């Protein structure tokens, strides 16, 4: 019997289960080299004694922390205001499933926080790292890989050649959206593009330009940060620059929703005067007034794929395709 106030030891669990200390250790560490009868006896003893493994000691033996970090380098406003991030987190959590890996959410909202994370994210603290919403030529992925930390990115980062990443074919999605507007007879088609220090922003603008170039139509471009507020300011800028706009492709649903607000305030009918298409197919899209046409992507599916890639890399398994590109599709509603 363990004295009150003291933690049960591995030896006490072994004595209660009637097995050796090594057997208890193998059960705790998930080794398959244990009979089912012994495993059940150990698990019963652990439950009865309330034994909690010493994670620090276990890490020294197994060289595993059973923890993976998800790093999001965005402001609180974007993280908690845009549904994309909630979907990614849900997908990663589902992808980790029954692996026993714990998910650590790390926010890097300033250069100082990012620098501290660089020092923390080592094999002593995490088994692997997931990174999303990377800007510019971020040095962190290469540093992590060089230090032996398996890393998977969400989205193709500009200027980098990462080992593993998951993305949507953003260029294709933008082309399909703008192509639909052209087929519908729209000729003054604007875009509200995302940040050009992000692969997603670059690719969606490129898809817009390719579709217009093939049709011989002029470009009208304004920029935002994927949030609704910048969608409002960009739409106001576009209307002031070209009052006869007849369509807007926004590179995110929040920016498209901001565009709808501006058009309504300006007395423009949607889609009669101006058609609008977003990108995300978020939960807010069908609830908009009018319901928003949007390019569908699934952040949850992306998160699951990111988690599975990372698990394989942590386990040292051969990864047939370290880059996963998902195909989006256009969902048409009343706005276009």
Tab-separated table of C-alpha atoms in Angstrom, residues 162-291:
chain	number	residue	atom	x	y	z
A	162	UNK	CA	10.322	22.520	-47.246
A	163	UNK	CA	10.629	18.780	-46.663
A	164	UNK	CA	6.888	18.286	-46.122
A	165	UNK	CA	3.840	20.474	-46.566
A	166	UNK	CA	0.096	20.311	-47.208
A	167	UNK	CA	-1.693	22.863	-49.359
A	168	UNK	CA	-4.688	23.519	-51.579
A	169	UNK	CA	-4.240	24.198	-55.293
A	170	UNK	CA	-4.915	27.895	-54.737
A	171	UNK	CA	-4.047	28.924	-58.271
A	172	UNK	CA	-6.560	26.455	-59.713
A	173	UNK	CA	-9.271	27.580	-57.296
A	174	UNK	CA	-8.812	31.223	-58.259
A	175	UNK	CA	-8.835	30.368	-61.977
A	176	UNK	CA	-12.111	28.482	-61.608
A	177	UNK	CA	-13.736	31.360	-59.707
A	178	UNK	CA	-12.670	34.017	-62.211
A	179	UNK	CA	-13.448	31.722	-65.134
A	180	UNK	CA	-17.016	31.402	-63.884
A	181	UNK	CA	-17.338	35.185	-63.704
A	182	UNK	CA	-16.009	35.548	-67.262
A	183	UNK	CA	-18.366	32.862	-68.583
A	184	UNK	CA	-21.227	34.736	-66.919
A	185	UNK	CA	-20.452	37.831	-68.984
A	186	UNK	CA	-18.508	39.874	-66.421
A	187	UNK	CA	-15.833	42.078	-67.961
A	188	UNK	CA	-14.607	44.411	-65.189
A	189	UNK	CA	-13.499	41.849	-62.659
A	190	UNK	CA	-11.525	42.981	-59.622
A	191	UNK	CA	-9.715	40.956	-57.005
A	192	UNK	CA	-8.935	41.575	-53.363
A	193	UNK	CA	-5.696	39.636	-53.040
A	194	UNK	CA	-4.109	38.277	-49.881
A	195	UNK	CA	-0.665	39.176	-48.494
A	196	UNK	CA	2.081	38.757	-51.061
A	197	UNK	CA	4.549	37.448	-48.491
A	198	UNK	CA	2.471	34.248	-48.258
A	199	UNK	CA	2.276	31.447	-50.822
A	200	UNK	CA	-1.517	31.403	-50.621
A	201	UNK	CA	-1.734	35.119	-51.395
A	202	UNK	CA	0.696	34.831	-54.296
A	203	UNK	CA	-1.003	31.792	-55.847
A	204	UNK	CA	-4.570	33.118	-55.670
A	205	UNK	CA	-3.514	36.384	-57.316
A	206	UNK	CA	-1.642	34.429	-59.996
A	207	UNK	CA	-4.745	32.353	-60.759
A	208	UNK	CA	-6.823	35.532	-61.120
A	209	UNK	CA	-4.277	37.051	-63.488
A	210	UNK	CA	-3.983	33.910	-65.594
A	211	UNK	CA	-7.754	33.716	-66.139
A	212	UNK	CA	-8.018	37.400	-67.060
A	213	UNK	CA	-4.959	37.225	-69.306
A	214	UNK	CA	-6.420	34.364	-71.336
A	215	UNK	CA	-9.645	36.346	-71.798
A	216	UNK	CA	-7.849	39.603	-72.643
A	217	UNK	CA	-9.512	41.482	-69.780
A	218	UNK	CA	-8.020	44.275	-67.606
A	219	UNK	CA	-6.905	43.761	-64.017
A	220	UNK	CA	-8.185	45.652	-60.982
A	221	UNK	CA	-6.211	44.629	-57.896
A	222	UNK	CA	-6.357	45.695	-54.253
A	223	UNK	CA	-4.789	43.952	-51.261
A	224	UNK	CA	-5.933	42.765	-47.849
A	225	UNK	CA	-4.795	40.491	-45.041
A	226	UNK	CA	-7.639	37.931	-45.443
A	227	UNK	CA	-9.661	39.675	-42.691
A	228	UNK	CA	-13.047	41.373	-43.124
A	229	UNK	CA	-11.840	44.866	-42.205
A	230	UNK	CA	-9.291	44.899	-45.010
A	231	UNK	CA	-11.932	43.500	-47.344
A	232	UNK	CA	-14.027	46.584	-46.610
A	233	UNK	CA	-11.204	49.063	-47.203
A	234	UNK	CA	-10.051	47.272	-50.373
A	235	UNK	CA	-13.577	47.146	-51.816
A	236	UNK	CA	-14.005	50.867	-51.163
A	237	UNK	CA	-10.680	51.505	-52.918
A	238	UNK	CA	-11.704	49.416	-55.936
A	239	UNK	CA	-15.095	51.121	-56.319
A	240	UNK	CA	-13.474	54.553	-56.122
A	241	UNK	CA	-10.915	53.532	-58.753
A	242	UNK	CA	-13.379	51.801	-61.115
A	243	UNK	CA	-17.053	52.650	-60.394
A	244	UNK	CA	-18.233	50.340	-63.185
A	245	UNK	CA	-16.859	47.128	-61.648
A	246	UNK	CA	-19.187	44.217	-62.334
A	247	UNK	CA	-17.477	41.456	-60.324
A	248	UNK	CA	-15.109	40.910	-57.390
A	249	UNK	CA	-13.103	37.796	-56.580
A	250	UNK	CA	-11.933	38.030	-52.967
A	251	UNK	CA	-9.116	35.727	-51.851
A	252	UNK	CA	-10.932	34.833	-48.622
A	253	UNK	CA	-14.517	34.654	-47.396
A	254	UNK	CA	-14.032	37.326	-44.700
A	255	UNK	CA	-12.794	39.768	-47.356
A	256	UNK	CA	-15.734	38.799	-49.585
A	257	UNK	CA	-18.161	39.432	-46.719
A	258	UNK	CA	-16.603	42.865	-46.241
A	259	UNK	CA	-17.107	43.473	-49.965
A	260	UNK	CA	-20.813	42.632	-49.700
A	261	UNK	CA	-21.179	45.221	-46.938
A	262	UNK	CA	-19.518	47.913	-49.065
A	263	UNK	CA	-21.640	47.112	-52.124
A	264	UNK	CA	-24.834	47.179	-50.080
A	265	UNK	CA	-23.912	50.560	-48.618
A	266	UNK	CA	-23.099	51.857	-52.116
A	267	UNK	CA	-26.501	50.739	-53.434
A	268	UNK	CA	-25.061	48.073	-55.762
A	269	UNK	CA	-27.177	44.966	-56.261
A	270	UNK	CA	-25.480	41.586	-55.851
A	271	UNK	CA	-25.298	39.818	-58.244
A	272	UNK	CA	-27.287	42.096	-60.562
A	273	UNK	CA	-24.736	44.895	-60.637
A	274	UNK	CA	-21.708	43.197	-59.109
A	275	UNK	CA	-21.083	39.482	-58.691
A	276	UNK	CA	-18.946	38.369	-55.726
A	277	UNK	CA	-17.010	35.160	-55.102
A	278	UNK	CA	-14.908	34.347	-52.039
A	279	UNK	CA	-12.435	31.610	-51.151
A	280	UNK	CA	-12.854	29.207	-48.184
A	281	UNK	CA	-16.502	28.139	-48.370
A	282	UNK	CA	-16.665	28.881	-44.666
A	283	UNK	CA	-19.718	28.341	-42.472
A	284	UNK	CA	-20.543	32.049	-42.896
A	285	UNK	CA	-20.773	31.831	-46.703
A	286	UNK	CA	-24.304	30.323	-47.004
A	287	UNK	CA	-25.559	32.667	-44.249
A	288	UNK	CA	-24.455	35.855	-46.032
A	289	UNK	CA	-26.927	38.258	-47.686
A	290	UNK	CA	-27.037	37.149	-50.439
A	291	UNK	CA	-25.503	33.698	-49.842
